[in-house]
CSV table of C-alpha atoms in Angstrom, one decimal:
chain,number,residue,atom,x,y,z
A,1,MET,CA,-27.7,30.1,-2.0
A,2,LEU,CA,-28.6,27.5,-4.6
A,3,GLN,CA,-29.6,29.9,-7.0
A,4,SER,CA,-26.3,31.5,-6.6
A,5,LEU,CA,-24.5,28.3,-7.2
A,6,LEU,CA,-26.3,27.0,-10.3
A,7,ALA,CA,-25.2,30.7,-11.9
A,8,THR,CA,-22.1,30.1,-11.2
A,9,SER,CA,-21.7,27.0,-12.7
A,10,LEU,CA,-23.7,28.3,-15.9
A,11,LEU,CA,-21.0,30.5,-16.0
A,12,ILE,CA,-18.4,28.2,-15.6
A,13,LEU,CA,-19.5,26.1,-18.2
A,14,LEU,CA,-20.1,28.8,-20.7
A,15,GLY,CA,-16.9,30.0,-20.3
A,16,GLN,CA,-13.1,28.9,-20.5
A,17,PRO,CA,-13.3,24.8,-21.3
A,18,ALA,CA,-12.1,22.4,-18.7
A,19,VAL,CA,-9.5,20.6,-20.8
A,20,GLU,CA,-7.2,23.9,-20.6
A,21,ALA,CA,-6.4,23.0,-16.6
A,22,PHE,CA,-5.3,19.4,-17.5
A,23,VAL,CA,-3.3,20.2,-20.9
A,24,ARG,CA,-2.4,23.8,-20.7
A,25,PRO,CA,0.7,23.7,-18.6
A,26,VAL,CA,1.2,26.7,-16.4
A,27,PHE,CA,4.5,27.4,-14.6
A,28,VAL,CA,3.9,29.7,-11.6
A,29,GLN,CA,6.4,31.6,-10.0
A,30,PRO,CA,6.1,33.3,-6.5
A,31,SER,CA,6.4,36.5,-8.7
A,32,SER,CA,3.5,38.2,-10.4
A,33,SER,CA,4.8,37.6,-13.6
A,34,ALA,CA,4.4,34.3,-14.1
A,35,SER,CA,4.3,33.3,-17.6
A,36,PRO,CA,5.6,29.6,-19.3
A,37,ARG,CA,9.0,29.1,-19.2
A,38,VAL,CA,10.9,28.8,-22.5
A,39,SER,CA,13.3,26.7,-23.5
A,40,GLY,CA,16.7,28.0,-25.6
A,41,GLY,CA,14.7,26.3,-28.9
A,42,GLY,CA,12.0,28.4,-28.3
A,43,GLN,CA,9.3,25.8,-27.4
A,44,THR,CA,7.2,25.4,-24.0
A,45,ALA,CA,6.6,22.3,-22.3
A,46,HIS,CA,3.4,21.9,-24.8
A,47,SER,CA,5.0,22.7,-28.0
A,48,SER,CA,8.0,20.1,-27.0
A,49,VAL,CA,5.5,17.6,-26.1
A,50,VAL,CA,3.9,18.2,-29.1
A,51,ALA,CA,6.9,17.5,-30.9
A,52,LEU,CA,7.3,14.0,-29.1
A,53,GLY,CA,3.9,13.0,-30.6
A,54,LEU,CA,2.2,12.7,-26.8
A,55,VAL,CA,-0.4,15.2,-26.8
A,56,ASN,CA,-3.9,13.6,-28.0
A,57,THR,CA,-2.6,10.3,-27.5
A,58,PRO,CA,-4.8,7.7,-24.8
A,59,THR,CA,-2.8,6.8,-21.8
A,60,GLU,CA,-2.3,3.3,-21.4
A,61,LEU,CA,-2.8,1.5,-18.0
A,62,PRO,CA,0.2,0.7,-16.0
A,63,ASP,CA,1.2,-2.7,-15.6
A,64,SER,CA,2.0,-2.8,-12.1
A,65,LEU,CA,2.9,-0.5,-9.4
A,66,ASP,CA,6.2,0.0,-9.9
A,67,ASP,CA,5.5,1.1,-13.6
A,68,ALA,CA,2.7,3.3,-12.2
A,69,ALA,CA,5.5,5.0,-10.1
A,70,ALA,CA,8.1,5.2,-12.8
A,71,ILE,CA,5.4,6.7,-15.4
A,72,ALA,CA,4.5,9.4,-13.3
A,73,ALA,CA,8.1,10.0,-11.8
A,74,ASP,CA,8.9,10.3,-15.7
A,75,ALA,CA,6.0,12.7,-16.2
A,76,CYS,CA,7.4,15.1,-13.8
A,77,ARG,CA,10.3,14.8,-14.9
A,78,ARG,CA,9.8,15.8,-18.2
A,79,ILE,CA,7.7,18.6,-17.1
A,80,ALA,CA,10.6,19.9,-15.3
A,81,GLU,CA,13.4,19.5,-17.7
A,82,GLU,CA,11.1,22.6,-19.3
A,83,GLY,CA,12.7,25.0,-16.7
A,84,GLY,CA,10.9,27.2,-14.2
A,85,SER,CA,10.5,25.1,-11.1
A,86,PRO,CA,7.3,23.8,-12.0
A,87,ARG,CA,4.3,23.0,-9.7
A,88,CYS,CA,3.2,19.4,-10.9
A,89,ARG,CA,0.4,17.3,-9.2
A,90,VAL,CA,0.2,13.5,-9.0
A,91,ASP,CA,-3.2,12.0,-8.0
A,92,PHE,CA,-3.5,8.0,-6.9
A,93,ASP,CA,-5.9,6.3,-5.7
A,94,THR,CA,-6.6,2.5,-5.3
A,95,SER,CA,-9.3,2.6,-2.7
A,96,VAL,CA,-12.2,2.2,-4.5
A,97,GLY,CA,-14.5,4.3,-2.3
A,98,ASP,CA,-12.8,1.9,1.0
A,99,GLU,CA,-12.6,4.4,3.5
A,100,THR,CA,-10.8,1.6,6.0
A,101,TYR,CA,-7.4,3.5,5.5
A,102,THR,CA,-6.7,7.1,5.4
A,103,THR,CA,-5.5,8.4,1.8
A,104,LEU,CA,-1.8,8.7,3.4
A,105,LYS,CA,-1.6,5.0,4.7
A,106,SER,CA,-3.3,4.0,1.3
A,107,SER,CA,-0.6,5.5,-0.9
A,108,THR,CA,2.2,4.9,1.2
A,109,GLU,CA,3.9,2.4,-0.8
A,110,PHE,CA,3.2,4.0,-4.1
A,111,MET,CA,4.7,7.0,-2.7
A,112,GLN,CA,7.8,5.1,-1.9
A,113,LYS,CA,8.3,4.0,-4.9
A,114,PHE,CA,7.3,7.4,-6.6
A,115,VAL,CA,9.8,8.9,-4.6
A,116,THR,CA,12.3,6.5,-5.2
A,117,SER,CA,12.0,6.8,-9.1
A,118,LEU,CA,11.7,10.2,-9.3
A,119,CYS,CA,15.0,10.6,-7.4
A,120,LEU,CA,16.6,8.4,-10.1
A,121,ALA,CA,15.4,10.6,-12.5
A,122,THR,CA,16.1,13.3,-11.4
A,123,ILE,CA,19.0,13.8,-8.9
A,124,PRO,CA,22.7,13.6,-9.6
A,125,GLY,CA,24.6,10.8,-7.9
A,126,VAL,CA,21.7,8.8,-7.4
A,127,GLN,CA,21.5,6.1,-10.4
A,128,GLU,CA,25.8,5.7,-9.2
A,129,TRP,CA,24.7,5.4,-5.5
A,130,LYS,CA,21.7,2.6,-6.4
A,131,MET,CA,24.5,0.7,-8.9
A,132,ASP,CA,26.8,0.7,-5.8
A,133,SER,CA,24.6,-0.3,-3.3
A,134,ALA,CA,23.4,-3.4,-5.5
A,135,MET,CA,26.8,-4.3,-5.8
A,136,ARG,CA,27.4,-3.9,-2.0
A,137,LEU,CA,24.3,-5.8,-1.2
A,138,ALA,CA,24.9,-9.0,-3.3
A,139,GLU,CA,28.6,-9.0,-1.9
A,140,ALA,CA,27.3,-8.9,1.6
A,141,ARG,CA,24.6,-11.3,1.4
A,142,ALA,CA,27.0,-13.6,0.0
A,143,GLU,CA,29.5,-13.1,2.6
A,144,LEU,CA,27.0,-13.6,5.2
A,145,ARG,CA,26.3,-16.7,4.1
A,146,GLU,CA,30.0,-17.5,4.5
A,147,VAL,CA,30.3,-15.6,7.6
A,148,GLN,CA,27.2,-17.7,9.2
A,149,GLN,CA,28.2,-21.1,8.0
A,150,GLN,CA,31.6,-20.7,10.1
A,151,LEU,CA,30.2,-19.7,12.9
A,152,GLU,CA,27.8,-22.8,13.2
A,153,ASP,CA,31.2,-24.7,12.6
A,154,ALA,CA,32.9,-23.0,15.1
A,155,ALA,CA,29.8,-23.6,18.0
A,156,GLY,CA,29.6,-27.2,16.9
A,157,PHE,CA,33.5,-27.5,17.6
A,158,ASP,CA,33.3,-25.5,20.8
A,159,ASP,CA,30.1,-27.2,22.2
A,160,ASP,CA,31.8,-28.0,25.8
A,161,ASP,CA,33.5,-24.6,26.0
A,162,ASP,CA,30.8,-21.5,26.7
A,163,GLU,CA,33.3,-18.9,26.2
A,164,LYS,CA,33.8,-17.6,22.9
A,165,SER,CA,37.0,-17.9,21.2
A,166,PRO,CA,38.4,-14.9,19.5
A,167,GLU,CA,37.5,-16.1,16.2
A,168,GLU,CA,33.8,-16.4,17.1
A,169,VAL,CA,33.8,-12.8,18.5
A,170,GLU,CA,35.1,-11.5,15.4
A,171,LEU,CA,32.8,-13.8,13.3
A,172,ALA,CA,29.9,-12.5,15.1
A,173,GLU,CA,31.2,-8.5,14.8
A,174,ARG,CA,31.4,-9.1,11.0
A,175,GLU,CA,28.1,-10.8,11.0
A,176,ALA,CA,26.6,-7.2,12.7
A,177,GLN,CA,28.3,-5.5,10.2
A,178,LEU,CA,26.9,-7.4,7.1
A,179,MET,CA,23.2,-7.5,8.4
A,180,GLY,CA,23.4,-3.8,8.9
A,181,THR,CA,25.0,-3.1,5.4
A,182,ILE,CA,21.7,-5.6,4.2
A,183,SER,CA,19.3,-3.4,6.3
A,184,ASN,CA,20.6,-0.3,4.2
A,185,GLN,CA,19.9,-1.6,1.1
A,186,GLY,CA,23.6,-1.8,0.6
A,187,SER,CA,24.8,1.3,1.9
A,188,PRO,CA,27.1,1.2,4.8
A,189,ALA,CA,26.0,2.5,8.2
A,190,ASP,CA,28.0,5.1,8.4
A,191,PHE,CA,27.1,6.7,4.9
A,192,VAL,CA,26.5,10.2,4.7
A,193,TRP,CA,24.6,11.6,1.4
A,194,GLU,CA,26.1,15.1,0.4
A,195,GLY,CA,24.2,16.2,-2.8
A,196,GLU,CA,21.1,17.3,-3.4
A,197,ASN,CA,18.1,16.7,-1.3
A,198,VAL,CA,14.5,15.7,-2.2
A,199,ARG,CA,12.4,16.9,1.0
A,200,ILE,CA,8.7,15.1,1.4
A,201,TYR,CA,6.7,17.7,3.8
A,202,PHE,CA,4.2,15.2,6.0
A,203,PRO,CA,1.1,16.5,6.9
A,204,ASP,CA,1.9,16.4,10.9
A,205,GLU,CA,5.1,15.6,12.7
A,206,GLY,CA,3.8,12.0,13.6
A,207,SER,CA,3.6,11.0,9.9
A,208,ALA,CA,7.2,12.3,9.4
A,209,ALA,CA,8.8,10.6,12.5
A,210,LEU,CA,7.0,7.6,11.0
A,211,ALA,CA,8.5,7.8,7.8
A,212,ARG,CA,11.8,8.5,9.5
A,213,ARG,CA,11.8,5.1,11.2
A,214,ASP,CA,10.4,3.3,8.4
A,215,TRP,CA,11.0,4.4,4.9
A,216,THR,CA,15.0,4.8,5.3
A,217,SER,CA,15.7,1.5,3.9
A,218,GLU,CA,13.1,2.0,1.2
A,219,VAL,CA,14.1,5.6,-0.6
A,220,PRO,CA,17.5,6.6,-1.6
A,221,PRO,CA,19.5,8.5,0.9
A,222,CYS,CA,19.0,11.9,-0.3
A,223,VAL,CA,15.6,11.8,0.5
A,224,GLN,CA,14.9,13.8,3.8
A,225,PHE,CA,11.4,13.9,5.7
A,226,SER,CA,9.6,17.0,7.4
A,227,ALA,CA,6.1,18.2,8.4
A,228,CYS,CA,4.1,20.9,7.2
A,229,GLY,CA,3.2,22.4,10.9
A,230,GLY,CA,5.7,23.2,13.6
A,231,VAL,CA,9.1,25.2,13.5
A,232,GLN,CA,10.9,24.4,10.9
A,233,LEU,CA,14.6,23.5,11.8
A,234,ALA,CA,15.8,21.6,9.2
A,235,ASP,CA,18.4,22.9,6.5
A,236,THR,CA,17.0,23.0,3.8
A,237,SER,CA,19.6,24.7,1.7
A,238,LYS,CA,19.9,21.7,-0.6
A,239,ASP,CA,16.3,21.0,-1.4
A,240,SER,CA,16.1,20.6,-5.3
A,241,VAL,CA,12.8,18.7,-5.1
A,242,ILE,CA,9.9,19.4,-2.4
A,243,MET,CA,7.3,17.3,-2.4
A,244,PHE,CA,4.2,17.6,-0.3
A,245,PHE,CA,2.1,14.0,0.6
A,246,CYS,CA,-1.4,14.2,0.9
A,247,PRO,CA,-1.8,17.7,2.8
A,248,ARG,CA,-5.3,18.6,3.8
A,249,ALA,CA,-7.2,21.8,4.4
A,250,SER,CA,-5.8,22.2,8.0
A,251,GLU,CA,-2.1,22.7,6.3
A,252,ALA,CA,-2.9,24.4,3.4
A,253,GLU,CA,-1.5,28.1,4.6
A,254,ALA,CA,1.5,25.9,5.9
A,255,ALA,CA,2.3,24.1,3.0
A,256,GLU,CA,1.6,27.0,0.5
A,257,GLU,CA,4.2,29.2,2.7
A,258,LEU,CA,6.7,26.4,2.7
A,259,LEU,CA,6.3,26.4,-1.0
A,260,TYR,CA,7.3,30.3,-1.2
A,261,LYS,CA,9.8,29.9,1.4
A,262,THR,CA,11.6,27.4,-0.7
A,263,GLU,CA,10.9,28.5,-4.3
A,264,GLU,CA,12.5,32.0,-3.6
A,265,ALA,CA,15.3,30.5,-1.0
A,266,ASN,CA,16.5,27.7,-3.3
A,267,ALA,CA,15.6,29.4,-7.2
A,268,ASP,CA,18.7,28.2,-8.3
A,269,ILE,CA,18.6,24.5,-7.6
A,270,LEU,CA,14.9,23.9,-7.4
A,271,ARG,CA,14.2,21.5,-9.8
A,272,MET,CA,10.3,20.9,-9.1
A,273,SER,CA,7.5,20.8,-6.5
A,274,VAL,CA,5.1,18.0,-6.7
A,275,TRP,CA,2.1,17.7,-4.3
A,276,VAL,CA,1.0,14.1,-4.0
A,277,ASN,CA,-3.3,13.7,-3.4
A,278,PRO,CA,-3.5,17.1,-2.2
A,279,LEU,CA,-6.7,17.9,-0.5
A,280,LEU,CA,-6.2,21.4,-0.1
A,281,VAL,CA,-10.0,22.6,0.5
A,282,ASP,CA,-12.4,21.3,2.4
A,283,MET,CA,-16.0,21.5,0.9
A,284,GLY,CA,-17.7,21.2,3.9
A,285,VAL,CA,-16.3,24.4,5.2
A,286,THR,CA,-14.4,26.9,2.9
A,287,GLY,CA,-15.2,25.2,-0.4
A,288,PHE,CA,-17.7,27.5,-1.7
A,289,GLY,CA,-16.4,30.5,0.3
A,290,MET,CA,-13.8,33.2,-0.8
A,291,ALA,CA,-11.1,31.5,1.0
A,292,GLY,CA,-11.7,28.3,-0.7
A,293,ARG,CA,-12.0,30.0,-4.3
A,294,MET,CA,-8.8,32.1,-3.7
A,295,LEU,CA,-6.9,29.1,-2.5
A,296,ARG,CA,-7.7,27.3,-5.7
A,297,GLU,CA,-7.1,30.2,-8.0
A,298,ARG,CA,-3.7,31.3,-6.5
A,299,LEU,CA,-2.3,27.5,-5.8
A,300,ILE,CA,-4.8,24.4,-6.9
A,301,GLU,CA,-5.5,25.6,-10.5
A,302,GLN,CA,-1.7,26.0,-11.2
A,303,LEU,CA,-0.4,22.9,-10.6
A,304,ILE,CA,0.2,20.8,-13.7
A,305,PRO,CA,-1.4,17.3,-13.4
A,306,ALA,CA,1.7,14.9,-14.2
A,307,TYR,CA,0.1,11.8,-13.2
A,308,TYR,CA,-3.7,10.5,-12.6
A,309,LEU,CA,-4.8,7.0,-11.8
A,310,ARG,CA,-8.1,5.8,-9.8
A,311,THR,CA,-9.4,2.8,-9.8
A,312,LEU,CA,-13.2,1.9,-10.3
A,313,ASP,CA,-16.0,-0.8,-9.5
A,314,PHE,CA,-15.4,-1.7,-13.2
A,315,GLY,CA,-11.8,-0.8,-13.9
A,316,ALA,CA,-9.7,2.4,-13.8
A,317,LEU,CA,-9.4,5.9,-15.0
A,318,THR,CA,-5.7,7.4,-15.7
A,319,ARG,CA,-4.0,10.0,-17.3
A,320,THR,CA,-0.2,10.9,-18.2
A,321,TRP,CA,1.0,14.3,-18.9
A,322,PRO,CA,0.0,15.8,-21.6
A,323,GLN,CA,-1.8,12.8,-22.7
A,324,LEU,CA,-5.6,11.9,-23.0
A,325,PHE,CA,-8.1,10.8,-19.8
A,326,THR,CA,-8.7,6.8,-20.6
A,327,VAL,CA,-11.4,4.8,-18.9
A,328,TRP,CA,-10.8,1.0,-18.7
A,329,GLN,CA,-12.8,-1.6,-17.9
A,330,GLU,CA,-11.8,-5.2,-16.7
A,331,ASP,CA,-12.3,-7.8,-19.6
A,332,GLU,CA,-10.8,-11.0,-19.2
A,333,SER,CA,-10.7,-11.7,-23.1
A,334,ALA,CA,-8.1,-8.2,-23.5
A,335,GLU,CA,-4.7,-8.1,-23.6
A,336,GLY,CA,-3.7,-7.2,-20.2
A,337,GLY,CA,-7.6,-7.6,-18.5
A,338,TYR,CA,-8.6,-4.4,-19.3
A,339,ARG,CA,-9.7,-2.9,-22.8
A,340,MET,CA,-10.2,0.9,-23.0
A,341,ILE,CA,-13.5,2.1,-23.5
A,342,LYS,CA,-13.5,6.1,-23.6
A,343,ALA,CA,-10.5,8.7,-24.2
A,344,MET,CA,-11.1,12.0,-23.3
A,345,ASP,CA,-9.4,15.7,-23.2
A,346,ARG,CA,-10.5,16.3,-19.8
A,347,GLN,CA,-11.0,14.3,-16.5
A,348,PRO,CA,-14.7,13.0,-16.4
A,349,SER,CA,-17.0,14.0,-13.3
A,350,ASN,CA,-18.1,10.6,-11.5
A,351,PRO,CA,-21.4,10.8,-13.2
A,352,GLU,CA,-19.9,10.6,-16.6
A,353,VAL,CA,-17.7,7.8,-15.6
A,354,ILE,CA,-21.1,5.7,-14.6
A,355,ASP,CA,-22.3,7.2,-18.1
A,356,ILE,CA,-19.7,6.3,-20.2
A,357,TYR,CA,-19.6,2.5,-18.7
A,358,ASP,CA,-23.2,2.4,-18.8
A,359,ILE,CA,-23.1,3.4,-22.9
A,360,ALA,CA,-19.9,1.1,-23.8
A,361,ASN,CA,-22.0,-1.9,-22.0
A,362,GLY,CA,-25.4,-1.0,-23.9
A,363,ILE,CA,-26.9,-0.2,-20.7
A,364,ALA,CA,-27.5,3.1,-21.8
A,365,ASP,CA,-27.8,5.2,-25.1
A,366,GLU,CA,-25.0,7.9,-26.2
A,367,PRO,CA,-26.4,11.4,-25.3
A,368,LYS,CA,-27.9,13.7,-28.4
A,369,GLU,CA,-25.7,16.1,-29.9
A,370,GLY,CA,-26.0,19.7,-28.6
A,371,LEU,CA,-27.5,18.9,-25.3
A,372,GLY,CA,-23.7,18.7,-23.4
A,373,LEU,CA,-24.2,22.1,-21.5
A,374,LEU,CA,-27.7,20.9,-20.6
A,375,ASN,CA,-26.8,17.6,-19.4
A,376,ALA,CA,-24.1,19.2,-17.4
A,377,LEU,CA,-25.8,21.3,-15.5
A,378,GLY,CA,-28.2,18.5,-14.6
A,379,ASP,CA,-25.4,16.9,-13.4
A,380,PHE,CA,-24.6,19.7,-10.9
A,381,VAL,CA,-28.2,20.1,-10.1
A,382,ASN,CA,-28.8,16.4,-8.9
A,383,GLY,CA,-25.4,16.8,-7.1
A,384,MET,CA,-26.5,19.7,-5.4
A,385,THR,CA,-29.9,18.5,-4.3
A,386,ARG,CA,-28.2,15.5,-2.6
A,387,LEU,CA,-25.7,17.5,-0.2
């Protein structure tokens, strides 16, 4: 078994460069004749970003969680503007190996901000809704202060009377209305969104139900919540963006089926699909088997990696499509508290990240030229012996 895996890894290392999976965009349709979508000017997504001067430039670290979400959304938008209903991938991990919370739980706040930024960037009418809501929210807060002051004055005036006056009843009703508007982030309680939808598919119905309860005030009204499994009863005819949030290997088949079904049914309006923190292959069960390999070839390897951010013990690893991967180290003397120690055209493995840190800090020497293949094979052997 180990010999077979070693032989396979050697063929991979000698074959197609790993950078292709991260730099070359592949827009895949449900049909078998998949090819990169070409715009009217004859440019593919790759050539258009070359014109913008983004290729082979290092990726900067985001300033905050909001900044990371906005950058990820903008990368997806740029990919989608090339057409072809692309399948994007976003990976966000700030756990630094801490498994106290599930991936879904630890990335919920980022997801809320990312979804909001993506809606503002791609869904018609959301920016106008946001501005109108902000204005109504400010007006509601100002009026609420006045109403509450009037209620206090009326209560102090009628201390000896248990029965509320008609004015107090009217003020109390208005207070409830204003508080409802504020809790809805400026949207009226009876507001109904009639435009395009962004649908998020959660791993299970329990997670989707919690999102319906807790996310409503955090994301635009165009966002709808569903689960990968179970009977699909929701009207998806207006879904122009579909997102799969932390799908696991157990949901891979259902998620893939939903993807193909939506791509076929909503071909005229579908802008993109986005996979956030997907873990579709269980290496302990199907990872090395035929099913795992076919899933990787059929779906996973076709996802365009739009954004990647992972915190490390000493810093962070990040990448924004179509720029370079960059490794950052904490440094109090550097601007922003971090300094870049390496830029690469592919995603480094975990052993490579450690080597990059050791070399940058004088703990280890640069590897000798010409030994890259042997070093990579050695890393694979060491990893397999630890299984």
